[in-house]
Amino acid sequence: MVNIILCGGSGSRLWPISRKRHPKQFCKLIGENSPFQDTLLRNNDFARKTIIVTNVEQYLLAKDQTEKLGIKNVHFVLEPIGRNTAPAVTIACLLLCEDDIVLVTPSDHFIKKEENYKDMLNKAKKLAEDNFLVTFGIKPSYPKTEFGYIETDGENVISFHEKPNIKIAQKYFEAGNYYWNSGIFSFKVKTYLDEIKSYSEEIFYKSQDALKNSDTDNNVTKILKPYMEKIPTDSIDYAVMEKSKKIKMIATNIAWSDIGSFEAIYEMSDCDKNGNVTASGNILHDSKNNLIISNNKMITLIDVDDLIIIDTADAILISKKGSSYKIKELITEIENISPDITK
Amino acid sequence: MVNIILCGGSGSRLWPISRKRHPKQFCKLIGENSPFQDTLLRNNDFARKTIIVTNVEQYLLAKDQTEKLGIKNVHFVLEPIGRNTAPAVTIACLLLCEDDIVLVTPSDHFIKKEENYKDMLNKAKKLAEDNFLVTFGIKPSYPKTEFGYIETDGENVISFHEKPNIKIAQKYFEAGNYYWNSGIFSFKVKTYLDEIKSYSEEIFYKSQDALKNSDTDNNVTKILKPYMEKIPTDSIDYAVMEKSKKIKMIATNIAWSDIGSFEAIYEMSDCDKNGNVTASGNILHDSKNNLIISNNKMITLIDVDDLIIIDTADAILISKKGSSYKIKELITEIENISPDITK
């Protein structure tokens, strides 16, 4: 298989760790590696080659993190501007052979139960070889409103649904045949390119143009801005998945989460007996259910519960757990005072 | 007048700002200067000379902070170990002339309404010239349990009382003739030395011995440990004030507080409209009644109330307001892990 890793996304809800120039997928959040590195390592056993599609500004970051893991046979596609996932996947596929089986993965999610991951990929590979476009659905553990849903009938997809409100999410959850859309896909290159040509012709041809006029040098393909701008912006879900008749969904029970918020990181991390997620050097006195991410300083707490505490080199965030969605408002305020701290 | 400034006290309840080697009186807590520097500046207009009694380990710190203010005619008494306030004041008085009027001040308190301070000192000076030992009582604003109380009949002192429990504090508060003991005193040197000789003879003679055998060099008197150890440990309240018949108390309404805790610092500081005490560069979003003390980093809050947030170079403390008395327990835990962070 060839692993196409998509590295878009800014992660402004994870400020002050995630910054414009150092977005969340490249940040150390849980454990020793960044989510981008975890993605590389997770798929390296299955992939004979990796294509990393990233913004040109993050190229050195991505290259450095890849080299640190000693991963070989990597090709970088550098985008001057983002056009969402459909163009990114199309350009990557155009670099490959028609019969290659690809696994498309975002780089900003967590997967915990990796033993189920291998089974999931083996199932997907068979379906991809049979010319299906495979998507992966996660069995919902609660009626979450932050994810898109896939409505299914067995392996067949009835339809894709946008992020629902809580009432609709509850309905999906109770129905039993709705799955969280993981953003992971697998297919044969030819199948995908045929489908995108059928349903989103302009993306296909403009991506082909962009690739023809790119600067390619060894293992780096740099797309030029005038050509990238001509490609329509669209997600792979909209451009292909929702339209194609060749979709199959594999339902999996891997412990999966996007990295949408500090609350999501808390949920996916291992707690101590008081529900705290923290490095071992900190001292949490009479304090429960806190998330602490810090680098160098000792963090000490007395009598505080349910806080998100993030310490970085130039900024500290202390938020009530459940309120980190307000980081967006906070960043607007910061941009008026010290814009550098958001970059 | 001669101002004797006592610089004892470790301020372990103000960790991580206050450290064993850099105690609270020398730390920048509110505004630009340390409480020690505020004390020097406050009394400099009234004092023709200043004697600073400090532990030998804090000498350079005290000297440096004094020189930064450009204050002249300063003499340092360096103690190798602390023996409480009575020996410190006795040694300082033995360096002066019999007719000098002294003002003894701790260096770990805040005074806000300084306009009343001058009146207070003028009244005290007259009483001191008439051979009284003058103590200063603060009209209580609520039944505080952390201070000692002085029971009075007009200017006359009936008795001194230890820190009360809340029930007794309530009784004192309602009675109207009980005052907080500020730890500030004024008297003529001869009056004090006569009284300490009468009531605590050993402190007097052993202090005299220690001074005779000290290393004195220009404006520094260094007491030697074998002589300091021989002086009994006692407070000026116990050794003299509670026993003497020559006590007068001046009731004042200066806005006074000790620096016993972060809660005390919060109470004495200027709040913004949401009750937050913070430097201007921080952003407090939907957050109320917090105390923030930090140096270099931007602190940002979302939806948190009533927190004490202290950021220092190597440690951060986040405590519920009202719980900072547990810092003592915290320090015990820290000493098991990273003892250097308490020093």
Short mmCIF file of C-alpha atoms in Angstrom, two decimals, chain A residues 15-16 280-287 296-304 307 309 311-320 323-327 329-330 333-335 337-338 341, chain B residues 15-16 280-287 296-304 307 309 311-320 323-327 329-330 333-335 337-338 341:
data_model
loop_
_atom_site.label_atom_id
_atom_site.label_comp_id
_atom_site.label_asym_id
_atom_site.label_seq_id
_atom_site.Cartn_x
_atom_site.Cartn_y
_atom_site.Cartn_z
CA TRP A 15 -3.53 27.36 21.03
CA PRO A 16 -1.09 28.04 22.73
CA SER A 280 5.09 12.84 36.53
CA GLY A 281 7.08 15.82 37.84
CA ASN A 282 4.01 17.90 38.67
CA ILE A 283 2.31 17.94 42.07
CA LEU A 284 -1.48 17.97 42.14
CA HIS A 285 -2.70 18.46 45.68
CA ASP A 286 -6.41 17.79 46.35
CA SER A 287 -7.08 18.33 42.63
CA ASN A 296 9.99 22.62 31.52
CA LYS A 297 8.35 23.99 34.63
CA MET A 298 6.98 22.15 37.63
CA ILE A 299 3.21 22.68 37.75
CA THR A 300 1.59 22.57 41.18
CA LEU A 301 -2.12 22.63 41.92
CA ILE A 302 -4.11 23.08 45.12
CA ASP A 303 -7.85 22.40 45.31
CA VAL A 304 -8.64 22.85 41.63
CA LEU A 307 -9.04 22.66 34.43
CA ILE A 309 -3.60 23.99 31.94
CA ASP A 311 2.25 26.02 29.60
CA THR A 312 4.36 27.02 26.61
CA ALA A 313 7.49 29.13 26.20
CA ASP A 314 5.65 32.44 25.87
CA ALA A 315 2.04 31.86 26.94
CA ILE A 316 -0.02 30.00 29.52
CA LEU A 317 -3.66 29.00 29.05
CA ILE A 318 -5.89 28.08 31.98
CA SER A 319 -9.41 27.16 30.91
CA LYS A 320 -12.34 25.43 32.48
CA SER A 323 -14.87 25.92 27.61
CA SER A 324 -11.90 25.56 25.29
CA TYR A 325 -14.15 26.31 22.32
CA LYS A 326 -13.75 29.93 23.46
CA ILE A 327 -10.05 29.84 22.48
CA GLU A 329 -12.58 34.35 20.85
CA LEU A 330 -9.43 34.54 22.95
CA GLU A 333 -8.42 39.36 21.55
CA ILE A 334 -4.75 38.34 21.51
CA GLU A 335 -4.37 39.40 17.89
CA ILE A 337 -2.54 43.01 21.62
CA SER A 338 0.30 40.60 20.78
CA ILE A 341 1.88 35.01 20.12
CA TRP B 15 5.99 29.84 47.43
CA PRO B 16 6.84 29.73 44.50
CA SER B 280 -2.12 44.47 31.73
CA GLY B 281 -0.69 42.08 29.11
CA ASN B 282 -2.78 39.11 30.24
CA ILE B 283 -6.17 38.21 28.75
CA LEU B 284 -8.89 37.07 31.14
CA HIS B 285 -11.87 35.85 29.19
CA ASP B 286 -15.14 35.35 31.15
CA SER B 287 -13.06 35.05 34.34
CA ASN B 296 7.40 37.16 31.30
CA LYS B 297 4.66 35.05 29.85
CA MET B 298 1.22 36.06 28.66
CA ILE B 299 -1.36 34.44 30.94
CA THR B 300 -4.75 33.69 29.37
CA LEU B 301 -7.83 32.48 31.21
CA ILE B 302 -11.18 31.13 30.02
CA ASP B 303 -14.14 30.66 32.35
CA VAL B 304 -12.20 30.40 35.61
CA LEU B 307 -7.91 31.26 41.33
CA ILE B 309 -2.06 31.84 39.57
CA ASP B 311 4.17 31.88 37.37
CA THR B 312 7.89 31.88 38.17
CA ALA B 313 10.98 30.82 36.23
CA ASP B 314 10.85 27.18 37.30
CA ALA B 315 7.44 26.56 38.87
CA ILE B 316 3.78 27.44 38.45
CA LEU B 317 1.20 27.37 41.24
CA ILE B 318 -2.53 27.28 40.57
CA SER B 319 -4.60 27.25 43.75
CA LYS B 320 -8.19 27.87 44.64
CA SER B 323 -6.69 27.21 49.90
CA SER B 324 -3.21 28.66 49.77
CA TYR B 325 -2.68 27.61 53.40
CA LYS B 326 -2.07 24.18 51.88
CA ILE B 327 1.15 25.42 50.26
CA GLU B 329 1.73 20.60 52.62
CA LEU B 330 2.65 21.10 48.98
CA GLU B 333 5.67 16.96 48.85
CA ILE B 334 8.00 19.00 46.65
CA GLU B 335 10.90 18.50 49.03
CA ILE B 337 10.85 15.21 44.63
CA SER B 338 12.69 18.42 43.70
CA ILE B 341 12.62 24.28 43.81
#
